[in-house]
CSV table of C-alpha atoms and ligand atoms in Angstrom, one decimal:
chain,number,residue,atom,x,y,z
A,496,UNK,CA,0.0,0.0,0.0
A,497,UNK,CA,1.8,3.2,-1.1
A,498,UNK,CA,1.7,6.0,1.4
A,499,UNK,CA,-0.2,9.0,0.4
A,500,UNK,CA,1.1,12.4,1.0
A,501,UNK,CA,-1.7,14.6,2.3
A,502,UNK,CA,-0.7,17.9,0.7
A,503,UNK,CA,-2.1,21.3,1.5
A,504,UNK,CA,-5.2,21.7,-0.6
A,505,UNK,CA,-3.8,23.9,-3.4
A,506,UNK,CA,-6.2,24.9,-6.1
A,507,UNK,CA,-3.5,25.9,-8.6
A,508,UNK,CA,-0.3,24.5,-7.1
A,509,UNK,CA,0.9,28.0,-6.4
A,510,UNK,CA,3.0,29.1,-3.5
A,511,UNK,CA,1.5,31.6,-1.1
A,512,UNK,CA,3.1,35.0,-0.2
A,513,UNK,CA,3.3,33.7,3.4
A,514,UNK,CA,5.2,30.6,2.3
A,515,UNK,CA,7.7,32.8,0.3
A,516,UNK,CA,8.2,35.1,3.3
A,517,UNK,CA,8.6,32.1,5.6
A,518,UNK,CA,11.4,30.8,3.3
A,519,UNK,CA,9.5,27.7,2.2
A,520,UNK,CA,10.7,28.2,-1.4
A,521,UNK,CA,14.1,26.8,-0.7
A,522,UNK,CA,16.4,24.2,-2.3
A,523,UNK,CA,16.7,21.4,0.2
A,524,UNK,CA,20.5,21.5,0.2
A,525,UNK,CA,20.4,24.8,2.0
A,526,UNK,CA,18.4,23.3,4.8
A,527,UNK,CA,20.9,20.4,4.9
A,528,UNK,CA,23.7,22.9,4.9
A,529,UNK,CA,22.3,24.8,7.8
A,530,UNK,CA,21.9,21.6,9.8
A,531,UNK,CA,25.5,20.7,9.1
A,532,UNK,CA,26.7,24.2,9.9
A,533,UNK,CA,24.8,24.0,13.3
A,534,UNK,CA,26.6,20.7,14.0
A,535,UNK,CA,29.9,22.5,13.3
A,536,UNK,CA,28.8,25.6,15.3
A,537,UNK,CA,29.4,27.9,12.3
A,538,UNK,CA,25.9,28.8,11.2
A,539,UNK,CA,26.0,32.2,13.0
A,540,UNK,CA,29.3,33.2,11.3
A,541,UNK,CA,29.1,36.8,9.9
A,542,UNK,CA,29.4,36.5,6.2
A,543,UNK,CA,29.3,38.9,3.2
A,544,UNK,CA,27.5,37.5,0.1
A,545,UNK,CA,27.4,39.3,-3.3
A,546,UNK,CA,25.1,38.8,-6.2
A,547,UNK,CA,26.3,39.3,-9.8
A,548,UNK,CA,25.3,38.0,-13.2
A,549,UNK,CA,27.7,35.5,-14.6
A,550,UNK,CA,26.5,36.1,-18.1
A,551,UNK,CA,23.6,37.7,-20.1
A,552,UNK,CA,21.2,36.1,-22.6
A,553,UNK,CA,22.0,36.3,-26.3
A,554,UNK,CA,20.4,38.9,-28.5
A,555,UNK,CA,18.0,37.9,-31.2
A,556,UNK,CA,19.8,40.3,-33.5
A,557,UNK,CA,22.5,38.5,-35.6
A,558,UNK,CA,25.2,37.6,-34.9
A,559,UNK,CA,23.3,36.8,-31.6
A,560,UNK,CA,26.0,38.0,-29.2
A,561,UNK,CA,25.1,38.1,-25.5
A,562,UNK,CA,23.6,41.4,-24.5
A,563,UNK,CA,26.2,43.8,-23.0
A,564,UNK,CA,23.8,45.0,-20.3
A,565,UNK,CA,20.6,44.1,-18.5
A,566,UNK,CA,18.0,45.9,-16.5
A,567,UNK,CA,17.7,45.1,-12.8
A,568,UNK,CA,14.3,44.2,-11.3
A,569,UNK,CA,13.2,42.2,-8.3
A,570,UNK,CA,15.1,44.3,-5.7
A,571,UNK,CA,12.0,45.5,-3.9
A,572,UNK,CA,10.8,42.0,-3.6
A,573,UNK,CA,14.1,40.9,-2.2
A,574,UNK,CA,14.1,43.7,0.4
A,575,UNK,CA,10.6,42.7,1.5
A,576,UNK,CA,11.7,39.1,1.7
A,577,UNK,CA,14.7,40.0,3.9
A,578,UNK,CA,12.9,42.5,6.1
A,579,UNK,CA,13.2,41.4,9.7
A,580,UNK,CA,16.3,39.3,9.1
A,581,UNK,CA,19.4,40.5,11.0
A,582,UNK,CA,21.1,41.6,7.8
A,583,UNK,CA,22.4,44.7,6.1
A,584,UNK,CA,21.6,44.9,2.4
A,585,UNK,CA,23.1,47.2,-0.2
A,586,UNK,CA,21.9,47.1,-3.7
A,587,UNK,CA,21.6,48.9,-7.0
A,588,UNK,CA,18.0,50.1,-7.2
A,589,UNK,CA,15.4,48.5,-9.6
A,590,UNK,CA,15.7,50.0,-13.1
A,591,UNK,CA,19.5,50.1,-12.9
A,592,UNK,CA,21.5,48.9,-16.0
A,593,UNK,CA,24.0,46.3,-15.0
A,594,UNK,CA,26.7,44.2,-16.7
A,595,UNK,CA,28.0,40.7,-16.0
A,596,UNK,CA,30.3,40.4,-13.0
A,597,UNK,CA,29.1,43.7,-11.5
A,598,UNK,CA,28.0,42.9,-7.9
A,599,UNK,CA,24.5,44.4,-8.0
A,600,UNK,CA,23.7,43.5,-4.3
A,601,UNK,CA,25.7,42.9,-1.1
A,602,UNK,CA,24.2,41.2,1.9
A,603,UNK,CA,26.0,41.2,5.3
A,604,UNK,CA,25.0,39.2,8.4
A,605,UNK,CA,25.0,35.8,10.1
A,606,UNK,CA,24.7,33.1,7.4
A,607,UNK,CA,21.8,31.4,9.1
A,608,UNK,CA,19.8,34.6,8.8
A,609,UNK,CA,19.6,34.5,5.0
A,610,UNK,CA,21.6,31.6,3.5
A,611,UNK,CA,18.5,29.5,2.9
A,612,UNK,CA,16.7,32.5,1.3
A,613,UNK,CA,19.2,32.3,-1.6
A,614,UNK,CA,16.7,30.3,-3.6
A,615,UNK,CA,14.0,33.0,-3.4
A,616,UNK,CA,16.4,35.9,-3.6
A,617,UNK,CA,17.8,34.7,-6.9
A,618,UNK,CA,14.3,33.6,-8.0
A,619,UNK,CA,13.1,37.2,-7.8
A,620,UNK,CA,16.2,38.7,-9.4
A,621,UNK,CA,16.8,36.2,-12.2
A,622,UNK,CA,13.2,36.0,-13.5
A,623,UNK,CA,12.2,39.7,-13.2
A,624,UNK,CA,15.5,41.1,-14.4
A,625,UNK,CA,15.2,38.7,-17.4
A,626,UNK,CA,11.8,40.2,-18.3
A,627,UNK,CA,12.9,43.8,-17.7
A,628,UNK,CA,16.1,43.3,-19.8
A,629,UNK,CA,14.2,41.8,-22.7
A,630,UNK,CA,11.6,44.6,-22.5
A,631,UNK,CA,14.4,47.2,-22.7
A,632,UNK,CA,16.1,45.6,-25.6
A,633,UNK,CA,12.8,45.5,-27.5
A,634,UNK,CA,12.1,49.1,-26.6
A,635,UNK,CA,15.4,50.2,-28.0
A,636,UNK,CA,14.7,48.1,-31.2
A,637,UNK,CA,11.4,50.0,-31.5
A,638,UNK,CA,13.4,53.3,-31.7
A,639,UNK,CA,11.3,54.6,-28.8
A,640,UNK,CA,8.0,53.8,-30.5
A,641,UNK,CA,5.4,52.3,-28.0
A,642,UNK,CA,5.9,48.7,-27.0
A,643,UNK,CA,3.1,47.0,-25.1
A,644,UNK,CA,3.5,43.8,-23.2
A,645,UNK,CA,1.0,41.4,-24.7
A,646,UNK,CA,2.4,38.3,-23.1
A,647,UNK,CA,0.8,37.5,-19.8
A,648,UNK,CA,-0.8,34.6,-21.4
A,649,UNK,CA,2.7,33.0,-21.6
A,650,UNK,CA,3.2,32.9,-17.9
A,651,UNK,CA,1.6,31.1,-14.9
A,652,UNK,CA,-1.2,33.4,-13.9
A,653,UNK,CA,0.1,33.6,-10.3
A,654,UNK,CA,3.1,35.7,-11.4
A,655,UNK,CA,1.4,37.8,-14.1
A,656,UNK,CA,1.4,41.0,-12.2
A,657,UNK,CA,5.1,40.7,-11.2
A,658,UNK,CA,5.9,40.0,-14.8
A,659,UNK,CA,3.9,42.9,-16.1
A,660,UNK,CA,5.5,45.2,-13.5
A,661,UNK,CA,9.0,44.0,-14.6
A,662,UNK,CA,8.2,44.6,-18.3
A,663,UNK,CA,7.2,48.2,-17.5
A,664,UNK,CA,10.4,48.7,-15.4
A,665,UNK,CA,12.3,47.6,-18.5
A,666,UNK,CA,10.6,50.2,-20.6
A,667,UNK,CA,7.3,48.8,-21.9
A,668,UNK,CA,4.8,51.6,-22.3
A,669,UNK,CA,2.0,49.5,-20.9
A,670,UNK,CA,0.7,46.0,-20.6
A,671,UNK,CA,-2.5,44.2,-21.5
A,672,UNK,CA,-3.6,42.8,-18.1
A,673,UNK,CA,-6.2,44.6,-16.2
A,674,UNK,CA,-4.3,44.3,-12.9
A,675,UNK,CA,-1.8,46.9,-14.1
A,676,UNK,CA,-4.3,49.4,-12.9
A,677,UNK,CA,-2.8,48.7,-9.5
A,678,UNK,CA,0.5,50.0,-10.8
A,679,UNK,CA,-1.0,53.2,-12.1
A,680,UNK,CA,-1.1,52.0,-15.7
A,681,UNK,CA,-4.2,51.6,-17.9
A,682,UNK,CA,-4.4,48.1,-19.5
A,683,UNK,CA,-3.8,48.2,-23.3
A,684,UNK,CA,-5.3,45.9,-25.9
A,685,UNK,CA,-7.1,45.8,-29.1
A,686,UNK,CA,-9.3,42.8,-30.2
A,687,UNK,CA,-8.8,39.1,-30.7
A,688,UNK,CA,-9.4,37.2,-34.0
A,689,UNK,CA,-12.2,35.4,-32.1
A,690,UNK,CA,-14.4,38.5,-32.4
A,691,UNK,CA,-14.3,38.5,-36.2
A,692,UNK,CA,-14.5,34.8,-36.5
A,693,UNK,CA,-17.6,34.5,-34.3
A,694,UNK,CA,-19.2,37.6,-35.9
A,695,UNK,CA,-18.5,36.0,-39.3
A,696,UNK,CA,-18.0,39.4,-40.8
A,697,UNK,CA,-15.1,41.7,-39.9
A,698,UNK,CA,-16.9,45.0,-40.7
A,699,UNK,CA,-19.8,44.0,-38.5
A,700,UNK,CA,-17.3,43.2,-35.7
A,701,UNK,CA,-15.4,46.4,-36.0
A,702,UNK,CA,-18.6,48.5,-36.1
A,703,UNK,CA,-19.9,46.7,-33.0
A,704,UNK,CA,-16.6,47.3,-31.2
A,705,UNK,CA,-16.8,51.0,-32.1
A,706,UNK,CA,-20.4,51.2,-30.7
A,707,UNK,CA,-19.7,49.1,-27.6
A,708,UNK,CA,-16.4,50.7,-26.4
A,709,UNK,CA,-16.2,53.8,-24.2
A,710,UNK,CA,-14.8,56.7,-26.1
A,711,UNK,CA,-11.4,56.6,-24.4
A,712,UNK,CA,-10.7,53.1,-25.9
A,713,UNK,CA,-8.7,53.6,-29.1
A,714,UNK,CA,-10.4,51.9,-32.1
A,715,UNK,CA,-7.6,49.6,-33.4
A,716,UNK,CA,-9.0,47.1,-35.8
A,717,UNK,CA,-7.3,43.7,-36.2
A,718,UNK,CA,-7.0,43.4,-40.0
A,719,UNK,CA,-5.8,39.9,-40.9
A,720,UNK,CA,-8.6,37.5,-40.1
A,721,UNK,CA,-10.1,36.5,-43.4
A,722,UNK,CA,-8.5,38.6,-46.1
A,723,UNK,CA,-5.1,40.2,-46.9
A,724,UNK,CA,-3.9,42.9,-44.5
A,725,UNK,CA,-4.1,45.6,-47.1
A,726,UNK,CA,-7.7,44.8,-48.1
A,727,UNK,CA,-8.9,44.6,-44.5
A,728,UNK,CA,-7.0,47.8,-43.5
A,729,UNK,CA,-8.9,49.7,-46.1
A,730,UNK,CA,-12.2,48.0,-45.2
A,731,UNK,CA,-11.7,49.1,-41.6
A,732,UNK,CA,-10.8,52.7,-42.6
A,733,UNK,CA,-13.9,52.9,-44.8
A,734,UNK,CA,-16.1,51.4,-42.0
A,735,UNK,CA,-14.9,53.6,-39.1
A,736,UNK,CA,-13.5,56.6,-41.0
A,737,UNK,CA,-11.9,59.1,-38.7
A,738,UNK,CA,-12.8,57.0,-35.6
A,739,UNK,CA,-10.3,54.4,-36.7
A,740,UNK,CA,-7.1,55.0,-34.6
A,741,UNK,CA,-5.1,52.1,-36.0
A,742,UNK,CA,-4.9,48.7,-37.6
A,743,UNK,CA,-3.2,45.7,-36.0
A,744,UNK,CA,-1.3,43.3,-38.1
A,745,UNK,CA,-0.9,39.9,-36.4
A,746,UNK,CA,-0.4,37.9,-39.5
A,747,UNK,CA,-0.5,34.1,-39.0
A,748,UNK,CA,2.9,32.5,-39.3
A,749,UNK,CA,1.7,30.5,-42.3
A,750,UNK,CA,1.0,33.7,-44.2
A,751,UNK,CA,4.0,35.7,-43.1
A,752,UNK,CA,5.8,36.7,-46.2
A,753,UNK,CA,7.8,39.9,-46.3
A,754,UNK,CA,6.2,41.7,-43.4
A,755,UNK,CA,8.3,44.8,-44.0
A,756,UNK,CA,6.8,45.1,-47.5
A,757,UNK,CA,3.3,44.4,-46.2
A,758,UNK,CA,3.7,47.2,-43.7
A,759,UNK,CA,4.9,49.6,-46.4
A,760,UNK,CA,2.0,48.6,-48.7
A,761,UNK,CA,-0.6,49.1,-45.9
A,762,UNK,CA,0.9,52.5,-45.1
A,763,UNK,CA,0.9,53.5,-48.8
A,764,UNK,CA,-2.7,52.5,-49.4
A,765,UNK,CA,-4.0,54.1,-46.2
A,766,UNK,CA,-2.1,57.4,-47.0
A,767,UNK,CA,-3.2,57.3,-50.6
A,768,UNK,CA,-6.8,57.4,-49.4
A,769,UNK,CA,-6.3,60.1,-46.8
A,770,UNK,CA,-6.0,57.9,-43.8
A,771,UNK,CA,-2.6,59.3,-42.8
A,772,UNK,CA,-3.5,59.3,-39.1
A,773,UNK,CA,-4.4,55.6,-38.9
A,774,UNK,CA,-1.5,53.9,-37.1
A,775,UNK,CA,-0.1,50.5,-37.9
A,776,UNK,CA,0.3,48.2,-34.8
A,777,UNK,CA,2.3,45.0,-35.1
A,778,UNK,CA,2.0,41.8,-32.9
A,779,UNK,CA,2.7,38.1,-33.0
A,780,UNK,CA,6.1,36.5,-32.6
A,781,UNK,CA,8.0,39.8,-32.4
A,782,UNK,CA,11.4,40.2,-30.9
A,783,UNK,CA,14.2,42.9,-31.0
A,784,UNK,CA,15.3,41.8,-34.5
A,785,UNK,CA,11.8,42.0,-36.2
A,786,UNK,CA,10.7,45.0,-34.2
A,787,UNK,CA,13.7,47.0,-35.4
A,788,UNK,CA,13.0,46.1,-39.0
A,789,UNK,CA,9.3,46.7,-38.8
A,790,UNK,CA,9.8,50.0,-37.1
A,791,UNK,CA,12.0,51.0,-40.0
A,792,UNK,CA,9.4,49.9,-42.4
A,793,UNK,CA,6.8,52.2,-40.8
A,794,UNK,CA,5.1,50.3,-38.0
A,795,UNK,CA,4.0,52.7,-35.3
A,796,UNK,CA,3.7,50.5,-32.2
A,797,UNK,CA,4.2,46.9,-31.1
A,798,UNK,CA,2.5,44.3,-29.0
A,799,UNK,CA,5.2,41.9,-27.8
A,800,UNK,CA,4.4,38.8,-25.8
A,801,UNK,CA,6.7,35.7,-25.6
A,802,UNK,CA,9.9,37.6,-26.2
A,803,UNK,CA,9.4,39.7,-23.1
A,804,UNK,CA,7.3,37.5,-20.7
A,805,UNK,CA,9.0,34.3,-21.8
A,806,UNK,CA,12.5,35.9,-21.5
A,807,UNK,CA,15.4,33.8,-20.3
A,808,UNK,CA,16.2,34.4,-16.6
A,809,UNK,CA,19.4,36.4,-15.9
A,810,UNK,CA,22.1,34.0,-14.7
A,811,UNK,CA,22.7,35.7,-11.3
A,812,UNK,CA,24.7,33.9,-8.7
A,813,UNK,CA,25.0,34.6,-4.9
A,814,UNK,CA,28.5,34.0,-3.5
A,815,UNK,CA,30.1,34.3,-0.1
A,816,UNK,CA,33.1,36.5,-0.4
A,817,UNK,CA,34.0,37.2,3.2
A,818,UNK,CA,33.7,35.1,6.5
A,819,UNK,CA,34.2,36.8,9.9
A,820,UNK,CA,36.1,39.6,8.2
A,821,UNK,CA,38.4,37.3,6.2
A,822,UNK,CA,38.3,37.5,2.4
A,823,UNK,CA,37.5,34.1,1.0
A,824,UNK,CA,35.6,32.9,-2.0
A,825,UNK,CA,35.3,30.0,-4.4
A,826,UNK,CA,37.3,29.8,-7.5
A,827,UNK,CA,36.0,32.2,-10.2
A,828,UNK,CA,34.9,34.7,-7.6
A,829,UNK,CA,37.0,37.6,-6.4
A,830,UNK,CA,37.1,37.5,-2.6
A,831,UNK,CA,36.5,40.3,-0.2
A,832,UNK,CA,33.6,42.7,0.4
A,833,UNK,CA,33.3,45.3,-2.3
A,834,UNK,CA,32.0,48.7,-3.0
A,835,UNK,CA,30.5,49.8,-6.3
A,836,UNK,CA,30.9,53.2,-7.8
A,837,UNK,CA,29.5,54.7,-11.0
A,838,UNK,CA,30.5,57.6,-13.2
A,839,UNK,CA,27.6,60.2,-13.2
A,840,UNK,CA,28.5,61.1,-16.8
A,841,UNK,CA,29.2,57.9,-18.7
A,842,UNK,CA,27.6,55.5,-16.2
A,843,UNK,CA,30.6,53.3,-16.1
A,844,UNK,CA,30.9,51.1,-13.0
A,845,UNK,CA,34.0,50.6,-10.9
A,846,UNK,CA,34.4,47.9,-8.3
A,847,UNK,CA,36.7,48.5,-5.4
A,848,UNK,CA,37.4,46.8,-2.1
A,849,UNK,CA,34.9,47.9,0.5
A,850,UNK,CA,35.8,51.2,2.1
A,851,UNK,CA,38.1,52.4,-0.7
A,852,UNK,CA,38.1,56.0,-1.8
A,853,UNK,CA,35.8,56.9,-4.7
A,854,UNK,CA,37.8,56.4,-8.0
A,855,UNK,CA,38.0,59.0,-10.7
A,856,UNK,CA,36.5,58.0,-14.0
A,857,UNK,CA,39.3,57.6,-16.5
A,858,UNK,CA,37.0,58.4,-19.4
A,859,UNK,CA,35.4,61.6,-17.9
A,860,UNK,CA,37.9,62.7,-15.3
A,861,UNK,CA,35.1,63.1,-12.7
A,862,UNK,CA,34.8,61.4,-9.3
A,863,UNK,CA,32.6,58.4,-9.4
A,864,UNK,CA,29.7,58.2,-7.0
A,865,UNK,CA,28.7,55.3,-4.7
A,866,UNK,CA,26.2,53.1,-6.7
A,867,UNK,CA,24.7,51.1,-3.9
A,868,UNK,CA,21.7,52.2,-1.8
A,869,UNK,CA,21.6,50.8,1.7
A,870,UNK,CA,18.2,49.3,1.8
A,871,UNK,CA,18.2,47.2,5.0
A,872,UNK,CA,20.0,47.8,8.3
A,873,UNK,CA,19.7,44.8,10.7
A,874,UNK,CA,16.5,43.9,8.8
A,875,UNK,CA,14.9,47.4,9.0
A,876,UNK,CA,13.9,48.8,5.7
A,877,UNK,CA,15.6,52.1,5.1
A,878,UNK,CA,14.0,53.1,1.8
A,879,UNK,CA,10.7,54.1,0.4
A,880,UNK,CA,9.6,51.8,-2.5
A,881,UNK,CA,9.3,53.7,-5.7
A,882,UNK,CA,6.3,53.6,-8.0
A,883,UNK,CA,6.9,51.6,-11.2
A,884,UNK,CA,6.6,54.7,-13.5
A,885,UNK,CA,9.7,56.1,-11.6
A,886,UNK,CA,11.6,52.9,-12.0
A,887,UNK,CA,10.7,52.8,-15.7
A,888,UNK,CA,12.0,56.4,-16.1
A,889,UNK,CA,15.2,55.4,-14.4
A,890,UNK,CA,15.7,52.7,-17.0
A,891,UNK,CA,14.9,55.0,-19.9
A,892,UNK,CA,17.0,57.9,-18.7
A,893,UNK,CA,20.1,55.7,-18.5
A,894,UNK,CA,19.4,54.3,-22.0
A,895,UNK,CA,19.0,57.9,-23.3
A,896,UNK,CA,22.3,59.0,-21.5
A,897,UNK,CA,24.1,56.1,-23.2
A,898,UNK,CA,22.7,57.1,-26.6
A,899,UNK,CA,20.8,53.8,-26.9
A,900,UNK,CA,17.4,55.5,-26.9
A,901,UNK,CA,16.5,58.7,-28.7
A,902,UNK,CA,13.1,59.8,-27.3
B,155,PCP,C1,-1.3,37.0,-30.3
B,155,PCP,C2,-2.1,37.7,-29.3
B,155,PCP,C3,-1.0,38.1,-28.4
B,155,PCP,C4,0.1,38.5,-29.3
B,155,PCP,C5,-0.1,37.8,-30.6
B,155,PCP,C6,1.4,38.1,-28.6
B,155,PCP,O1,-2.1,36.8,-31.5
B,155,PCP,O2,-2.7,38.8,-29.9
B,155,PCP,O3,-1.4,39.2,-27.7
B,155,PCP,O4,2.1,37.2,-29.4
B,155,PCP,P1,3.6,36.7,-29.0
B,155,PCP,O5,3.5,36.0,-27.7
B,155,PCP,O6,3.9,35.8,-30.1
B,155,PCP,O7,4.5,37.9,-29.0
B,155,PCP,P2,-3.0,35.5,-31.6
B,155,PCP,O8,-2.3,34.3,-31.0
B,155,PCP,O9,-3.4,35.4,-33.0
B,155,PCP,O10,-4.2,35.7,-30.6
B,155,PCP,P3,-5.5,36.6,-30.8
B,155,PCP,O11,-6.2,36.0,-31.9
B,155,PCP,O12,-6.2,36.6,-29.5
B,155,PCP,O13,-4.9,38.0,-31.2
């Protein structure tokens, strides 16, 4: 007779916020490590741990080199996770650009206070920074044109709001899920193919949408359900006239020819008939490579799903670099507690031993500024958490300063 595990009645097999806070999302080897450390009487040793990315995901733009930078997200969640633990925590703030090997966070305290939280600490940072980084790279590819996150359908619903928030930190102009209202953003969306398919007639569907929607909802007609994009774009313009804000091209993969040419044709035909204000919105299988080409071809805005919300996690690692004041680390990691400085002009980082004098930027000749914010002191939160629009602006302002983003 097999034994039956009576598990907590979970409707959707999701972890509760309380379980995360209690440290229940933990790799069992950390618990075994703590038990072993207690036997050795070393679990209370004061340690310094640093978190840095070992590498970054590859770009979708040929030759598919790894990104040179990512956008940090998940710091607020880590601070909330660690609140109450007898640790000091220094970190770059959410929305900071970072590079591989740059220690984005430093945690100081007895190992037993936070060692087993490594699983969740990295879980927040790896997943959310992956999403924010992909969003930023797509936003740059769009040349500053609007990029909306259309991809919450690619994630487990339990994390959809965290993912939407991370996509906006990375630079998305908005997201499609209604819960983003909590973040101060209006949900953005158009219409699914189901509307035209079930109506059986796209003009009837577009007209009904126009009649049903409150005036503040932009009339963006999906124009690739039954006929060619050019034909349906003109049908939509004729049907809704000056009420038509835009057309969305979400061409099925089986029909995708030269989308750049299709975009140019649709633009030409709309302009030729006086519909110069009708915008062209692209979605479906987009990434930084296709968005750049479609933006060049004349697309005005993008709905991007999988590339952002299905982004690879950032390969952050957490490593002990000091024990009871002694610099010590595993092979591949520079030992010793470190400080991080950043040039206010060119945004270059500089890593120094903790307590070193601020270096002078050898490119700009100015004194670099401390990059870390002290966010926890003996477990007490020292910072006010910033609204997501401010975090997004931090990301975009760095991208502009680096000349990566024009507007
Ligand atoms: C997709 C749907 C999503 C878009 C494309 C994201 O179109 O509109 O919002 O796709 P991505 O994950 O590939 O970037 P469809 O799958 O045709 O769904 P619908 O008919 O509902 O538009």
